[in-house]
Coordinates of C-alpha atoms and ligand atoms in Angstrom, one line a residue:
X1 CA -19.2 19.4 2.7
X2 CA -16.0 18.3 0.8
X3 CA -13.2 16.7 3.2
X4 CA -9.6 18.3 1.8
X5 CA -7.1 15.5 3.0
X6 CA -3.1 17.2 3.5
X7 CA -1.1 14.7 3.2
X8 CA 2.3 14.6 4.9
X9 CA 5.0 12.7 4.7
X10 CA 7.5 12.4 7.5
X11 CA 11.1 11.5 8.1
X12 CA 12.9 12.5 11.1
X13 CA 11.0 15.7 11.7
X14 CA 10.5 16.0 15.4
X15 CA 11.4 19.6 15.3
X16 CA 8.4 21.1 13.0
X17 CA 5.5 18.9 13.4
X18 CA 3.8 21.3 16.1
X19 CA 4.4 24.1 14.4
X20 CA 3.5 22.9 11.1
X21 CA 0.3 21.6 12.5
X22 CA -0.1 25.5 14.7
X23 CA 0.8 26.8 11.0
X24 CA -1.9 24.8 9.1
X25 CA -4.9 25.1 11.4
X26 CA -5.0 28.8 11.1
X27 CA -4.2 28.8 7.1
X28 CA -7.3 25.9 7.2
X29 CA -9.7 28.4 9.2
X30 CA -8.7 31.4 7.1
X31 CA -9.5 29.1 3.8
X32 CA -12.9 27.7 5.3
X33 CA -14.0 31.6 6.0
X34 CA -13.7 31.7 2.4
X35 CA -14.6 28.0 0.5
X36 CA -17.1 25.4 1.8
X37 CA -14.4 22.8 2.3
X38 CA -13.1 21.0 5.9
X39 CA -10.1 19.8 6.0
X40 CA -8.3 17.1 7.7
X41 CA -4.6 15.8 8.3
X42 CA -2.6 12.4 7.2
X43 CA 0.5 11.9 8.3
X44 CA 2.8 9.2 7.2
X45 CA 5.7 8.3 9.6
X46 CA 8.4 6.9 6.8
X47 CA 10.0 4.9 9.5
X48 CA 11.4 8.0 11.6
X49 CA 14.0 7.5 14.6
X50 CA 13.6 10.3 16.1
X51 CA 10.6 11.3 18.0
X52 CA 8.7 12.5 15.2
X53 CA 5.9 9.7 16.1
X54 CA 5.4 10.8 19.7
X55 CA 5.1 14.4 18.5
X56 CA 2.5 13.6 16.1
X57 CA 0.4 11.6 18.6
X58 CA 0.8 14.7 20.8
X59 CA -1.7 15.7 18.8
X60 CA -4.7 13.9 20.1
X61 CA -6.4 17.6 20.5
X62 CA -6.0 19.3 17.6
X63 CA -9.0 20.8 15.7
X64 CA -8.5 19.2 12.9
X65 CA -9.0 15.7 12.4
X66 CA -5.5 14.3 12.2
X67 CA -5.1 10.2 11.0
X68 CA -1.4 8.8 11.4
X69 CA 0.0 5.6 9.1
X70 CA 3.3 4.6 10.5
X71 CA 5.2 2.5 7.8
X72 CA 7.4 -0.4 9.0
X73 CA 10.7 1.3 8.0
X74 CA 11.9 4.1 5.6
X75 CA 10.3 3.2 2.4
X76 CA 11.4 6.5 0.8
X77 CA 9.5 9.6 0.5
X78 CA 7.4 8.5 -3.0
X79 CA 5.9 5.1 -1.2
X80 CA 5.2 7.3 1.7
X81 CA 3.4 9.3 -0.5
X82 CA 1.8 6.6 -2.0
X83 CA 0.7 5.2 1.3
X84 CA -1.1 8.7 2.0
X85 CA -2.9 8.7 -1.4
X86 CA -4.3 5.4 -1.0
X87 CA -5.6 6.7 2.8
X88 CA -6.9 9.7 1.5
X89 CA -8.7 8.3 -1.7
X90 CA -12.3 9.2 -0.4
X91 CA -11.9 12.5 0.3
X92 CA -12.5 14.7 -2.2
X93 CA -9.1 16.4 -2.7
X94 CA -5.5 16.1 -1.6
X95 CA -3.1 18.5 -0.4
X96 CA 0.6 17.0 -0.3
X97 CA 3.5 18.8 1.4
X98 CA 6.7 18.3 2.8
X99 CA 6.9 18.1 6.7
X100 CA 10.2 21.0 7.3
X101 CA 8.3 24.1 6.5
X102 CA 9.8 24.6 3.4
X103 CA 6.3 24.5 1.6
X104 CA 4.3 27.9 3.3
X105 CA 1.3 26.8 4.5
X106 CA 0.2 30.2 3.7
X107 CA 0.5 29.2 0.2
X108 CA -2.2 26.5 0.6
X109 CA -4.6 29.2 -0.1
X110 CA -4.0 30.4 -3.0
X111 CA -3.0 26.5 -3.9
X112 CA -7.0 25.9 -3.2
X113 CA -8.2 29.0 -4.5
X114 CA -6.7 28.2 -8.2
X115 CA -8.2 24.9 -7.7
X116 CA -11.3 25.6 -7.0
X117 CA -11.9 29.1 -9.4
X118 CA -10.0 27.8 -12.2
X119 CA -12.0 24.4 -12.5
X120 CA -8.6 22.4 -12.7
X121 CA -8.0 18.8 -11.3
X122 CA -4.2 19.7 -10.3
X123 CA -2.7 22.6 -9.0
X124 CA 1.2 22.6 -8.6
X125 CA 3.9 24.4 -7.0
X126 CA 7.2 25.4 -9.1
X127 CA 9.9 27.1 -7.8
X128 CA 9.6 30.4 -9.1
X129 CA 13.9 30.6 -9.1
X130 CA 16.7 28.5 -8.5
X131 CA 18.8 31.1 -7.8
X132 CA 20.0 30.0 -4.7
X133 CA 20.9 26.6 -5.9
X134 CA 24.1 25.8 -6.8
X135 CA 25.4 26.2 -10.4
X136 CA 26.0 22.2 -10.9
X137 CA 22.9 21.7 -9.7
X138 CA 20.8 23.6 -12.1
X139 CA 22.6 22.7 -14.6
X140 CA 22.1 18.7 -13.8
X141 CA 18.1 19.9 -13.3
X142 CA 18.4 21.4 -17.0
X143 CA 19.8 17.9 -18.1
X144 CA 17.0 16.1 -16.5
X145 CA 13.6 17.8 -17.9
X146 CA 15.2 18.2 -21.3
X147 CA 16.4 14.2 -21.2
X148 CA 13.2 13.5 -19.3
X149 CA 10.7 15.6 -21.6
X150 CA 11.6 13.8 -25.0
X151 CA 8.4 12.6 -25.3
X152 CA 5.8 14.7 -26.7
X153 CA 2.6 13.3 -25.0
X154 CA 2.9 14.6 -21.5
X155 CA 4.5 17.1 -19.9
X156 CA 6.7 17.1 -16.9
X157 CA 6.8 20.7 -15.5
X158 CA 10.0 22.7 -14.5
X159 CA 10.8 22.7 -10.7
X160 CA 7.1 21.3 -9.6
X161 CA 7.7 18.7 -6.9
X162 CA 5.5 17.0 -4.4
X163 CA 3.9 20.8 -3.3
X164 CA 0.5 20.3 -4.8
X165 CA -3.4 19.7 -4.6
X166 CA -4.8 16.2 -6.6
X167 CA -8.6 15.8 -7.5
X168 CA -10.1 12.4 -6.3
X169 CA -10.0 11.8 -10.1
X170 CA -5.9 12.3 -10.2
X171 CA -6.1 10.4 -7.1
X172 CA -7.7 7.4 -8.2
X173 CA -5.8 7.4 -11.6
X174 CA -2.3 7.4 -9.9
X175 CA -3.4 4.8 -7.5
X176 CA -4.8 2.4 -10.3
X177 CA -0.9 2.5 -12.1
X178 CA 0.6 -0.9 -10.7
X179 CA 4.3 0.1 -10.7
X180 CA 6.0 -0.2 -7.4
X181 CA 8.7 2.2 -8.6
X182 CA 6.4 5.4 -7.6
X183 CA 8.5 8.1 -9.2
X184 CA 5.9 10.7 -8.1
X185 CA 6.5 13.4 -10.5
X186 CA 6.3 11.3 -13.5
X187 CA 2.9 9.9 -12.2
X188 CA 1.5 13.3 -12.0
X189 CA 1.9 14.4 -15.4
X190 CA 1.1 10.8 -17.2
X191 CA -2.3 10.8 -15.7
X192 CA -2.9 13.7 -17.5
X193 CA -6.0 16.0 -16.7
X194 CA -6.2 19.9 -16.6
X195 CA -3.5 21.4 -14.5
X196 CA -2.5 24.1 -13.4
X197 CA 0.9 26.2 -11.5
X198 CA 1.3 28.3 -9.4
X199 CA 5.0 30.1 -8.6
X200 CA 6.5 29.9 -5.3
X201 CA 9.7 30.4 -3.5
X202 CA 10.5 27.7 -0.6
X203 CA 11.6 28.8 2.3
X204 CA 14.4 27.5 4.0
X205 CA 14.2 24.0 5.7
X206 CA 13.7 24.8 9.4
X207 CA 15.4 22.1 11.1
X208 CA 17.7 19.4 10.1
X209 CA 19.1 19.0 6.8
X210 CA 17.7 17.9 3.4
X211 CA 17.3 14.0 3.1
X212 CA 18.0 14.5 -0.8
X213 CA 22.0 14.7 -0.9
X214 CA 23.3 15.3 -3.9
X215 CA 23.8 11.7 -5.0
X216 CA 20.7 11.1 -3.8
X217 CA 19.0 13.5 -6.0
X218 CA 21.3 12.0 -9.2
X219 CA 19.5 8.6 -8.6
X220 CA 16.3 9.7 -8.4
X221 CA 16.8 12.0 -11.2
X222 CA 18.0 8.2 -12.9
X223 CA 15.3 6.6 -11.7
X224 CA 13.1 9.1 -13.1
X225 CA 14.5 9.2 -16.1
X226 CA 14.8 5.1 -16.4
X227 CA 11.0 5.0 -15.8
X228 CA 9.8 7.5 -18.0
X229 CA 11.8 7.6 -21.0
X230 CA 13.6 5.7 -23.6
X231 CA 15.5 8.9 -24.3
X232 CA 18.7 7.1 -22.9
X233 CA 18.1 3.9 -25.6
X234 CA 17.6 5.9 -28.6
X235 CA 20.5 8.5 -27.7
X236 CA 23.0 5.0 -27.7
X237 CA 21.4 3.9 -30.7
X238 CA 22.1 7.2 -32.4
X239 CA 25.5 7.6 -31.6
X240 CA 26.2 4.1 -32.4
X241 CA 25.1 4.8 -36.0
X242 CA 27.0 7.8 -36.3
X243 CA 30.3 6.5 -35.3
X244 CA 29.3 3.4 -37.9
X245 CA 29.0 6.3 -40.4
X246 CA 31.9 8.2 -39.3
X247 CA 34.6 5.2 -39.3
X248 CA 32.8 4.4 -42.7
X249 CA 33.8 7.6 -44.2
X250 CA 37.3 7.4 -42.2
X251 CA 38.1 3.8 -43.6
X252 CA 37.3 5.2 -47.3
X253 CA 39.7 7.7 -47.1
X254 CA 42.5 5.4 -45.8
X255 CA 42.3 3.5 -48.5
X256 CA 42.0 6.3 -50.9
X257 CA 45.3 8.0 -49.1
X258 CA 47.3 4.2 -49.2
X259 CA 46.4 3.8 -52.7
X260 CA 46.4 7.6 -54.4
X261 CA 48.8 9.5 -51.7
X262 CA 50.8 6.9 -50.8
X263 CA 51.0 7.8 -47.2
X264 CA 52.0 6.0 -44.6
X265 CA 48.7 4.7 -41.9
X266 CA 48.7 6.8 -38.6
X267 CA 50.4 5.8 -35.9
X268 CA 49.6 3.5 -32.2
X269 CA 48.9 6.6 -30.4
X270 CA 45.7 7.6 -32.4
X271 CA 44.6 3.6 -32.4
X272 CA 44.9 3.6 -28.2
X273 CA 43.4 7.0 -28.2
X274 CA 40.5 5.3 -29.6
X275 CA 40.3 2.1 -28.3
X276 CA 39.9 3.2 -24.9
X277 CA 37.8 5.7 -25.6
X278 CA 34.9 3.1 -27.4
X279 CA 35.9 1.1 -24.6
X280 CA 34.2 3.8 -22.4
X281 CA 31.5 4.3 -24.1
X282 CA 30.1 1.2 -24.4
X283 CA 30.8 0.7 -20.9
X284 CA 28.5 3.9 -20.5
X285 CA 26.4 2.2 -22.6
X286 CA 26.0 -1.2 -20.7
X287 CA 25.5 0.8 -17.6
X288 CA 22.1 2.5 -19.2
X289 CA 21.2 -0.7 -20.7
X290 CA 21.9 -2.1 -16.8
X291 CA 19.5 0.4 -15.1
X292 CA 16.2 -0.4 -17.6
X293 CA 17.1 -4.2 -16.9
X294 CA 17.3 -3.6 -13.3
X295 CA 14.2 -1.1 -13.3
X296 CA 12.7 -4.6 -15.2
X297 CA 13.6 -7.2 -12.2
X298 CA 12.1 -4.4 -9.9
X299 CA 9.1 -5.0 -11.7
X300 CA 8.9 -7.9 -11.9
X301 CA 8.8 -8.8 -8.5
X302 CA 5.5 -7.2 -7.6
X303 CA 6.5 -6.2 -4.5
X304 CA 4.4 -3.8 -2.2
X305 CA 5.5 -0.3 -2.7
X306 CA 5.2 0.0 1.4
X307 CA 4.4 -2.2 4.2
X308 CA 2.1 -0.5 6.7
X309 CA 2.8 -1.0 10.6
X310 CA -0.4 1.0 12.1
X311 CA -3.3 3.3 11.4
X312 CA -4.0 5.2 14.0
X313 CA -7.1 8.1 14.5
X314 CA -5.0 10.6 16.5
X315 CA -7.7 13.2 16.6
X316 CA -11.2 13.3 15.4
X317 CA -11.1 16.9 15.1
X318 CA -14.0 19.7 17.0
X319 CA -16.8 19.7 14.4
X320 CA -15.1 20.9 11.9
X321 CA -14.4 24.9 11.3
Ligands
UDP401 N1 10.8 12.3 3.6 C1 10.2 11.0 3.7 N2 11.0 9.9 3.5 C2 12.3 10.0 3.2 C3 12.9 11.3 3.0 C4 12.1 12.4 3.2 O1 9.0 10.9 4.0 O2 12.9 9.0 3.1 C5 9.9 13.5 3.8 C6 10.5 14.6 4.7 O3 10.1 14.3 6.0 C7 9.9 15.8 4.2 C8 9.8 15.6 2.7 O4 9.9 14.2 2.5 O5 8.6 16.0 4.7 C9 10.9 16.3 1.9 O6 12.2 15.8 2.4 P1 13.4 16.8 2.4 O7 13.1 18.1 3.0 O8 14.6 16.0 3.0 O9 13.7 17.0 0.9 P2 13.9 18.4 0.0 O10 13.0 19.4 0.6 O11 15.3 18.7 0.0 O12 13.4 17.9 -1.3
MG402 MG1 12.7 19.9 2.4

């Protein structure tokens, strides 16, 4: 029977593991009545301080089968995600959600049952609204898919995050891209395949508070953006050649006004005015050429995109429901 693996990344999360993992054992029976799959659990410890580890290995009974990779500090959520993937590439699907409750388990079902009836390789969650957000920050999300969706070839959906189900095929595919900069939601959509998404509303987080401040989010939206478009490049190059054209046209007709109108040249205000203002933007510009470089050296170094400390079988599940 086909193994679906849920993958779950953990960070300080002490408070929700054991009811996350009450949560997911009954949505997992209810989905087994229903499609011949089993299912099993992967958690990966992202370098928690808190007690999040001892909970999980509380777990030694559970009915599901429930493996634990600790990671030898906080690697950030996408390598911890990347460390799951890689543990999970055998089974035959993978589930990824977040650890705080915010994704429903009860939404794994219909999750799985899109994925399965529709034939797809992917099923997503998007947030059905952002109501409740903030107006800056869906206004800076707005920025980011537009800037991030220049390119025509593949498509990053609106609002999807982490909150979805990969074939092994997906699986494999991501696995196989060498970058260590995992910006997972870029990864999803370059691999391609048939998707699929399904609306949701997160609840909210139970405990604790999100990890993703807002500065946080603005870097990974940077990071995102650095990694999957050139957008930022071309946008420079642009402007650059319109200003060219611009002070063209503006130098023509000062020396159409000195020699036909006889005026006298504008004054040091204007000249400052526009000094520091070029002065700005090509310091604007300089910082976007600094973040490709630095994406480069990144790169370059080849390092591990997570160092694993252990592997552990926590539970081996009862023969499973
Ligand atoms: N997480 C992680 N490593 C980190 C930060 C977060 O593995 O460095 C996990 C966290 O435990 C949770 C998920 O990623 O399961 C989402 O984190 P959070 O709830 O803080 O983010 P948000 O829901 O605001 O996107
Ligand atoms: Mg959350």
């Amino acid at each position: 029977m086909d193994t679906i693996a849920i993958l779950i990344p953990v960070f300080n999360e002490e408070k929700t593991i054991v009811e996350l993992t009450n949560e997911l054992e009954e949505a997992c029976v209810l989905i087994s009545n229903i499609h011949k799959v089993n299912f099993r659990i992967i958690f990966v410890d992202d370098g928690s301080n808190d007690k999040s580890v001892e909970k999980i290995f509380q777990l030694k009974d559970h009915p599901l089968p429930v493996q634990l990779i600790s990671l030898s500090r906080n690697f950030g959520k996408e390598s911890a995600i990347s460390a799951g993937l890689e543990a999970g590439k055998d089974d035959s699907a993978i589930l990824i959600m977040d650890a705080d409750l915010q994704h429903p388990p009860a939404l794994i079902q219909e999750l799985i049952n899109a994925y399965i009836n529709e034939n797809v390789d992917m099923v997503y969650a998007y947030k059905q609204s952002r109501k409740t957000e903030g107006v800056f920050s869906r206004l800076m999300s707005k920025i980011f898919y537009s800037l991030i969706n220049t390119n025509s070839r593949f498509y990053i959906p609106k609002d999807a995050g982490d909150f979805r189900i990969l074939s092994n095929k997906v699986v494999k595919s991501i696995l196989n891209l060498p970058e260590n900069e995992r910006f997972m939601k870029g990864l999803y959509a370059w691999v391609g395949f048939k998707v699929k998404g399904v609306p949701y509303t997160p609840k909210k987080r139970a405990h604790g508070v999100s990890f993703f401040s807002i500065w946080k989010l603005l870097f990974l939206a940077i990071d995102g953006i650095t990694s999957f478009s050139i957008a930022p490049l071309r946008m420079m190059s642009m402007f650059g050649l319109g200003i060219a054209i611009l002070s063209t046209l503006y130098f023509l007709f000062i020396i159409f006004e000195r020699l036909f109108l006889n005026t006298s040249i504008p004054g040091l205000a204007s000249i400052f005015v526009l000094v520091s203002f070029f002065g700005g933007v090509q310091l604007i510009c300089l910082g976007i050429i600094g973040e490709y470089i630095g994406k480069i050296l990144l790169e370059a170094k080849k390092r591990p995109p997570y160092v694993i400390d252990k592997d552990v079988e926590i539970s081996k599940g009862k023969s499973n429901s």
